[in-house]
Short mmCIF file of C-alpha atoms in Angstrom, two decimals:
data_model
loop_
_atom_site.label_atom_id
_atom_site.label_comp_id
_atom_site.label_asym_id
_atom_site.label_seq_id
_atom_site.Cartn_x
_atom_site.Cartn_y
_atom_site.Cartn_z
CA UNK A 27 111.96 95.30 108.98
CA UNK A 28 112.41 96.56 105.41
CA UNK A 29 108.80 96.69 103.95
CA UNK A 30 106.91 96.46 106.71
CA UNK A 31 104.27 98.44 109.44
CA UNK A 32 104.01 97.98 112.91
CA UNK A 33 100.68 97.39 114.59
CA UNK A 34 100.12 96.93 118.31
CA UNK A 35 98.34 94.85 119.95
CA UNK A 36 95.16 95.61 121.91
CA UNK A 37 92.25 93.90 123.78
CA UNK A 38 89.59 92.85 121.43
CA UNK A 39 86.76 95.91 120.62
CA UNK A 40 85.14 96.18 117.17
CA UNK A 41 83.29 98.74 115.51
CA UNK A 42 80.65 97.88 112.60
CA UNK A 43 80.37 100.65 109.97
CA UNK A 44 76.78 100.77 108.76
CA UNK A 45 74.88 102.05 105.93
CA UNK A 46 71.40 102.17 105.76
CA UNK A 47 70.13 99.66 103.34
CA UNK A 48 66.93 99.56 100.47
CA UNK A 49 65.64 101.89 98.63
CA UNK A 50 65.97 104.58 101.73
CA UNK A 51 70.26 104.92 100.93
CA UNK A 52 70.40 107.83 103.98
CA UNK A 53 74.48 106.70 104.61
CA UNK A 54 76.18 105.23 106.13
CA UNK A 55 75.70 104.12 110.13
CA UNK A 56 77.94 103.67 112.29
CA UNK A 57 77.31 101.28 115.59
CA UNK A 58 79.95 100.61 118.44
CA UNK A 59 79.11 97.28 120.04
CA UNK A 60 78.92 97.73 124.27
CA UNK A 61 81.97 97.41 126.63
CA UNK A 62 85.19 98.94 127.31
CA UNK A 63 87.64 100.41 124.89
CA UNK A 64 91.21 100.98 125.50
CA UNK A 65 93.07 103.50 124.53
CA UNK A 66 95.88 102.24 121.54
CA UNK A 67 98.92 102.45 123.14
CA UNK A 68 100.90 105.85 121.39
CA UNK A 69 104.22 104.47 120.29
CA UNK A 70 103.88 102.25 117.05
CA UNK A 71 107.13 100.17 117.73
CA UNK A 72 105.94 98.79 121.43
CA UNK A 73 107.01 95.99 123.30
CA UNK A 74 104.75 92.73 121.68
CA UNK A 75 104.35 94.60 117.79
CA UNK A 76 103.18 92.63 115.05
CA UNK A 77 104.83 93.56 112.16
CA UNK A 78 102.57 94.10 109.25
CA UNK A 79 102.78 93.50 105.73
CA UNK A 80 103.22 97.20 103.24
CA UNK A 81 100.36 97.67 101.93
CA UNK A 82 98.66 96.24 98.95
CA UNK A 83 98.70 98.49 95.98
CA UNK A 84 94.98 98.79 96.56
CA UNK A 85 94.76 99.49 100.38
CA UNK A 86 97.64 101.89 99.61
CA UNK A 87 95.04 103.74 96.85
CA UNK A 88 92.33 103.85 99.17
CA UNK A 89 94.31 105.62 101.88
CA UNK A 90 95.77 107.99 98.90
CA UNK A 91 91.92 108.41 98.08
CA UNK A 92 91.28 108.58 101.68
CA UNK A 93 93.66 111.37 101.30
CA UNK A 94 95.07 109.68 105.20
CA UNK A 95 97.77 111.52 106.31
CA UNK A 96 100.98 109.63 107.32
CA UNK A 97 99.98 108.52 110.98
CA UNK A 98 96.22 108.08 109.33
CA UNK A 99 97.56 105.66 106.74
CA UNK A 100 100.02 103.77 109.37
CA UNK A 101 96.86 103.82 111.58
CA UNK A 102 94.61 102.53 108.44
CA UNK A 103 97.51 99.76 106.86
CA UNK A 104 98.44 98.30 109.97
CA UNK A 105 94.47 96.87 110.57
CA UNK A 106 95.57 94.86 107.04
CA UNK A 107 92.24 96.25 105.61
CA UNK A 108 90.07 93.46 103.85
CA UNK A 109 88.24 94.15 101.32
CA UNK A 110 85.67 91.74 100.76
CA UNK A 111 82.54 91.18 97.98
CA UNK A 112 79.06 91.02 99.11
CA UNK A 113 78.75 87.59 100.55
CA UNK A 114 81.76 86.88 101.70
CA UNK A 115 81.03 90.70 103.56
CA UNK A 116 78.03 88.86 104.62
CA UNK A 117 79.83 85.46 106.20
CA UNK A 118 82.75 87.26 107.58
CA UNK A 119 80.67 89.86 109.53
CA UNK A 120 77.47 86.54 110.86
CA UNK A 121 81.21 84.23 111.65
CA UNK A 122 82.56 87.52 113.62
CA UNK A 123 79.42 88.07 115.72
CA UNK A 124 77.22 85.41 116.13
CA UNK A 125 74.12 88.21 114.78
CA UNK A 126 72.19 88.26 112.10
CA UNK A 127 74.62 89.85 109.38
CA UNK A 128 71.95 91.85 107.71
CA UNK A 129 71.02 93.76 111.25
CA UNK A 130 72.63 95.78 113.40
CA UNK A 131 72.41 96.52 117.42
CA UNK A 132 71.93 100.42 117.88
CA UNK A 133 71.18 100.91 113.91
CA UNK A 134 67.76 98.59 112.84
CA UNK A 135 67.29 100.57 110.02
CA UNK A 136 71.44 99.97 108.86
CA UNK A 137 73.31 97.31 107.25
CA UNK A 138 77.22 96.63 108.38
CA UNK A 139 79.36 97.88 106.04
CA UNK A 140 82.25 97.65 107.06
CA UNK A 141 84.53 96.45 111.08
CA UNK A 142 87.19 97.96 112.82
CA UNK A 143 88.55 95.41 115.35
CA UNK A 144 90.73 95.71 118.04
CA UNK A 145 92.52 92.77 119.16
CA UNK A 146 96.08 91.21 119.80
CA UNK A 147 95.84 92.57 116.07
CA UNK A 148 93.77 95.26 115.01
CA UNK A 149 92.04 94.61 112.37
CA UNK A 150 89.82 96.47 109.40
CA UNK A 151 87.48 94.69 106.94
CA UNK A 152 85.40 96.92 103.86
CA UNK A 153 82.66 95.79 102.07
CA UNK A 154 82.87 96.52 98.21
CA UNK A 155 80.32 97.00 95.86
CA UNK A 156 80.41 95.62 92.76
CA UNK A 157 79.74 98.78 90.69
CA UNK A 158 82.69 100.89 90.41
CA UNK A 159 80.08 103.98 90.75
CA UNK A 160 80.38 103.52 94.31
CA UNK A 161 83.96 103.73 95.00
CA UNK A 162 83.35 106.55 96.84
CA UNK A 163 81.53 104.40 99.50
CA UNK A 164 84.07 102.08 100.28
CA UNK A 165 87.05 104.85 100.19
CA UNK A 166 84.26 106.80 103.09
CA UNK A 167 84.10 103.84 105.15
CA UNK A 168 87.78 103.69 105.12
CA UNK A 169 88.17 107.09 106.96
CA UNK A 170 85.42 106.02 108.92
CA UNK A 171 86.97 102.93 110.57
CA UNK A 172 90.28 105.26 110.73
CA UNK A 173 88.81 107.65 112.66
CA UNK A 174 87.64 105.94 114.86
CA UNK A 175 90.89 104.26 115.42
CA UNK A 176 92.68 107.88 115.80
CA UNK A 177 90.18 108.41 118.26
CA UNK A 178 90.95 106.11 120.71
CA UNK A 179 94.65 107.01 119.80
CA UNK A 180 94.12 110.63 121.42
CA UNK A 181 94.49 110.85 125.00
CA UNK A 182 92.44 110.74 127.31
CA UNK A 183 92.11 114.23 128.23
CA UNK A 184 92.59 115.45 124.76
CA UNK A 185 88.79 113.30 123.97
CA UNK A 186 87.48 115.22 127.63
CA UNK A 187 88.66 118.22 125.24
CA UNK A 188 86.87 117.44 121.73
CA UNK A 189 83.84 116.10 123.06
CA UNK A 190 82.04 119.70 123.86
CA UNK A 191 83.57 121.20 120.42
CA UNK A 192 81.94 117.51 118.79
CA UNK A 193 78.87 118.54 120.46
CA UNK A 194 78.77 122.30 119.26
CA UNK A 195 79.73 121.49 115.63
CA UNK A 196 76.72 119.04 115.36
CA UNK A 197 73.90 121.51 117.16
CA UNK A 198 75.55 123.87 114.05
CA UNK A 199 74.78 120.91 111.73
CA UNK A 200 71.49 121.37 110.16
CA UNK A 201 68.31 119.56 111.40
CA UNK A 202 67.17 117.87 108.16
CA UNK A 203 71.09 116.76 107.78
CA UNK A 204 70.65 112.91 107.57
CA UNK A 205 73.61 113.24 109.93
CA UNK A 206 71.58 113.64 112.57
CA UNK A 207 69.45 110.09 112.05
CA UNK A 208 73.00 108.30 111.11
CA UNK A 209 74.11 109.60 114.98
CA UNK A 210 71.09 108.53 116.48
CA UNK A 211 71.10 104.81 115.22
CA UNK A 212 74.93 104.65 115.11
CA UNK A 213 74.75 105.36 118.83
CA UNK A 214 71.64 103.52 119.87
CA UNK A 215 71.32 102.38 123.31
CA UNK A 216 74.87 102.71 124.39
CA UNK A 217 76.09 106.45 125.49
CA UNK A 218 79.05 105.60 125.58
CA UNK A 219 79.73 105.00 121.94
CA UNK A 220 78.80 108.92 121.44
CA UNK A 221 82.05 111.01 121.28
CA UNK A 222 84.12 108.30 119.08
CA UNK A 223 80.54 108.79 116.53
CA UNK A 224 81.05 112.33 116.36
CA UNK A 225 83.97 111.92 116.03
CA UNK A 226 83.57 110.16 112.51
CA UNK A 227 80.68 111.59 111.45
CA UNK A 228 81.56 114.85 111.61
CA UNK A 229 85.70 114.29 110.47
CA UNK A 230 84.18 113.02 107.79
CA UNK A 231 81.21 114.74 106.15
CA UNK A 232 80.51 118.22 108.02
CA UNK A 233 83.03 121.20 106.44
CA UNK A 234 82.59 125.15 106.23
CA UNK A 235 85.11 127.35 104.62
CA UNK A 236 88.54 127.17 106.93
CA UNK A 237 87.14 124.05 108.81
CA UNK A 238 85.82 123.75 112.43
CA UNK A 239 86.96 124.59 115.39
CA UNK A 240 90.92 124.88 115.03
CA UNK A 241 91.34 121.97 118.18
CA UNK A 242 89.50 120.02 116.13
CA UNK A 243 90.60 120.29 112.68
CA UNK A 244 94.47 120.11 114.26
CA UNK A 245 92.59 116.17 116.48
CA UNK A 246 91.31 115.24 112.53
CA UNK A 247 94.91 116.79 111.51
CA UNK A 248 96.37 113.71 112.75
CA UNK A 249 94.63 111.18 110.76
CA UNK A 250 93.51 113.08 107.38
CA UNK A 251 95.58 115.07 105.63
CA UNK A 252 93.21 117.58 103.89
CA UNK A 253 89.78 116.88 105.29
CA UNK A 254 88.12 119.06 103.07
CA UNK A 255 89.06 116.91 100.39
CA UNK A 256 87.99 113.98 101.95
CA UNK A 257 84.42 115.72 103.13
CA UNK A 258 84.54 115.78 99.56
CA UNK A 259 84.72 112.64 98.68
CA UNK A 260 81.14 111.79 100.94
CA UNK A 261 79.73 114.70 99.01
CA UNK A 262 80.26 113.29 95.86
CA UNK A 263 79.18 110.19 95.68
CA UNK A 264 76.08 110.83 97.91
CA UNK A 265 75.44 113.58 95.68
CA UNK A 266 75.53 111.46 92.62
CA UNK A 267 73.08 109.22 94.43
CA UNK A 268 70.72 112.42 95.45
CA UNK A 269 70.90 114.25 92.43
CA UNK A 270 69.53 111.05 90.41
CA UNK A 271 66.75 110.58 92.51
CA UNK A 272 65.74 114.18 92.14
CA UNK A 273 66.15 113.59 88.56
CA UNK A 274 63.82 110.88 88.89
CA UNK A 275 61.39 112.56 90.78
CA UNK A 276 61.33 115.34 88.20
CA UNK A 277 61.77 113.80 85.21
CA UNK A 278 58.72 111.30 86.93
CA UNK A 279 56.68 114.56 87.52
CA UNK A 280 57.20 115.71 83.93
CA UNK A 281 56.27 112.26 82.81
CA UNK A 282 53.15 111.90 84.25
CA UNK A 283 51.81 115.77 82.47
CA UNK A 284 53.48 114.72 79.18
CA UNK A 285 51.56 111.62 79.09
CA UNK A 286 48.53 113.15 80.37
CA UNK A 287 49.23 115.89 77.59
CA UNK A 288 49.38 112.95 74.94
CA UNK A 289 46.03 111.53 76.05
CA UNK A 290 43.99 114.57 75.86
CA UNK A 291 45.42 115.12 72.65
CA UNK A 292 44.81 111.13 71.28
CA UNK A 293 40.92 111.68 72.97
CA UNK A 294 40.83 114.79 70.34
CA UNK A 295 41.80 113.56 68.34
CA UNK A 296 39.83 110.73 68.00
CA UNK A 297 37.23 112.33 68.59
CA UNK A 298 37.30 115.00 65.69
CA UNK A 299 38.36 112.31 63.72
CA UNK A 300 35.27 110.43 64.11
CA UNK A 301 33.16 113.54 63.94
CA UNK A 302 34.53 114.17 60.39
CA UNK A 303 33.37 110.13 59.74
CA UNK A 304 29.89 110.85 60.85
CA UNK A 305 29.55 113.78 58.77
CA UNK A 306 30.30 112.63 55.75
CA UNK A 307 27.95 110.11 56.31
CA UNK A 308 25.54 111.94 56.66
CA UNK A 309 26.80 114.55 54.03
CA UNK A 310 27.10 111.40 51.21
CA UNK A 311 23.13 110.57 52.17
CA UNK A 312 22.06 113.92 51.70
CA UNK A 313 23.55 114.21 48.81
CA UNK A 314 22.20 111.07 47.84
CA UNK A 315 19.05 111.93 48.98
CA UNK A 316 19.34 115.81 46.80
CA UNK A 317 20.71 114.25 43.60
CA UNK A 318 17.67 111.64 43.81
CA UNK A 319 14.78 114.62 43.80
CA UNK A 320 13.08 116.34 40.58
CA UNK A 321 14.97 119.08 39.45
CA UNK A 322 12.02 121.35 41.07
CA UNK A 323 12.22 119.89 43.89
CA UNK A 324 16.00 120.46 44.13
CA UNK A 325 15.92 123.72 43.03
CA UNK A 326 13.43 124.92 45.47
CA UNK A 327 14.67 123.25 48.29
CA UNK A 328 16.94 125.32 51.22
CA UNK A 329 19.50 123.59 53.41
CA UNK A 330 21.77 125.17 56.18
CA UNK A 331 24.11 122.47 58.57
CA UNK A 332 26.00 123.26 61.42
CA UNK A 333 29.35 121.10 61.10
CA UNK A 334 30.80 119.34 63.59
CA UNK A 335 33.07 121.80 64.80
CA UNK A 336 30.89 124.36 64.69
CA UNK A 337 31.03 126.11 61.25
CA UNK A 338 27.99 127.42 60.45
CA UNK A 339 26.36 126.95 57.32
CA UNK A 340 23.41 129.53 56.74
CA UNK A 341 20.91 128.74 55.07
CA UNK A 342 21.15 128.17 51.35
CA UNK A 343 20.30 125.85 48.11
CA UNK A 344 20.57 122.32 48.81
CA UNK A 345 23.74 122.08 46.02
CA UNK A 346 25.04 125.32 47.57
CA UNK A 347 25.08 123.75 51.27
CA UNK A 348 26.23 120.40 50.34
CA UNK A 349 29.12 121.70 47.79
CA UNK A 350 30.04 123.98 50.97
CA UNK A 351 30.08 120.58 53.29
CA UNK A 352 32.39 118.77 50.65
CA UNK A 353 34.98 121.36 51.16
CA UNK A 354 34.79 121.18 55.17
CA UNK A 355 35.28 117.54 54.37
CA UNK A 356 37.92 118.07 51.83
CA UNK A 357 39.70 120.49 54.62
CA UNK A 358 39.30 117.72 57.49
CA UNK A 359 40.90 114.92 55.15
CA UNK A 360 43.76 117.44 54.42
CA UNK A 361 44.03 118.72 58.61
CA UNK A 362 43.79 114.75 60.71
CA UNK A 363 46.63 113.53 58.86
CA UNK A 364 49.12 115.95 60.28
CA UNK A 365 47.91 116.24 63.40
CA UNK A 366 47.91 112.04 64.09
CA UNK A 367 51.51 111.56 62.42
CA UNK A 368 52.72 114.93 65.27
CA UNK A 369 50.75 113.34 68.04
CA UNK A 370 52.52 110.00 67.09
CA UNK A 371 55.14 111.51 67.02
CA UNK A 372 54.90 113.17 70.65
CA UNK A 373 53.52 109.29 72.06
CA UNK A 374 56.78 107.77 70.91
CA UNK A 375 59.18 110.91 72.50
CA UNK A 376 56.55 110.23 75.54
CA UNK A 377 57.00 106.32 75.80
CA UNK A 378 61.43 106.67 74.79
CA UNK A 379 61.44 109.14 78.03
CA UNK A 380 59.11 106.71 79.87
CA UNK A 381 62.13 103.95 79.49
CA UNK A 382 64.53 106.56 80.20
CA UNK A 383 63.47 107.25 83.67
CA UNK A 384 62.28 103.61 84.98
CA UNK A 385 65.88 102.22 83.45
CA UNK A 386 67.34 105.30 85.56
CA UNK A 387 65.22 104.42 88.46
CA UNK A 388 66.30 100.45 87.98
CA UNK A 389 69.98 101.66 87.79
CA UNK A 390 69.42 103.75 90.91
CA UNK A 391 67.76 100.67 92.75
CA UNK A 392 70.71 98.03 91.71
CA UNK A 393 72.92 100.64 93.19
CA UNK A 394 70.99 100.49 96.58
CA UNK A 395 70.79 97.34 96.86
CA UNK A 396 74.68 97.38 95.89
CA UNK A 397 74.91 99.63 99.32
CA UNK A 398 73.86 96.50 101.20
CA UNK A 399 75.71 93.52 101.48
CA UNK A 400 72.75 91.73 102.51
CA UNK A 401 70.78 92.00 99.95
CA UNK A 402 73.41 92.39 97.35
CA UNK A 403 74.46 89.02 98.20
CA UNK A 404 71.06 87.60 97.65
CA UNK A 405 70.94 88.72 94.53
CA UNK A 406 68.85 92.04 95.20
#
């Protein structure tokens, strides 16, 4: 039939893809409910097949962005992918599983963001964050679900050959990589789900120049046309969040130092201005006292002074010392206003930087909320 692709029916089984929610946003975590998962039939047109309409422009675009191969696109499209907003997705998951939509069995720190379900009609449901900057997460979820479907399409013997290769590939992933925690949370207490999780996670996130084991690349290559580019999708959107978080941390540290320097400069200025004022009062009083003296007494009076900044005025006739002190007051009056202007400019710049960093942090928090459909549906 023109404009249609065909999907085969199978026993029901669902794979919920979950992503770490809240401030952590440590990536996508996938969980496979317990229960037997039958192989998908190899033939795209078996007896009893169900006709599937041609993909929408949005689904086709997702397949393109996920760099799916012809076979991968067929699996993806045959599952009639639905892209749902937060409220609809949360409601669908609750209705579909009978569990709290904000929790995922085996991944307690994650929240569901996608589901691949096998049955009389295979289906894929994807959570689509409202913020388009998280488009990469949707692409990743789509590819991840497709790789699960692809794993079921592989034959038993091929899967048995691939499992030790997948384990070896995982062992080569740096211990600090978040993939290990994602995999552990996804598998949980269902070791039977580990192979499909390995296939999906490593296929989506692990890459080195030239690819991994040729047998693995051949298996992934059935469903993904350009795996390096697909891993790049994951690296790009996740890297953007990580880079923003790193920028916030660095800018926050620098901001603390700037605010400390500003506070110190403010304290020094206020101390010096107050000292100037005190010495002005003392100079005014002493000048009045000397002026009130008789000429003989005044001419015989010697006076020394240590100015507030440590400047020494040696013993000299009082009028000479007072004249020097007047010069110091004039110096202080000229020097303090530019210091104040520079200080206020620095404080304003620091305040602007704080506003920028706080806005950056608020924006990142909003993105993190968007990654969690439960939080997003609740309004953050």
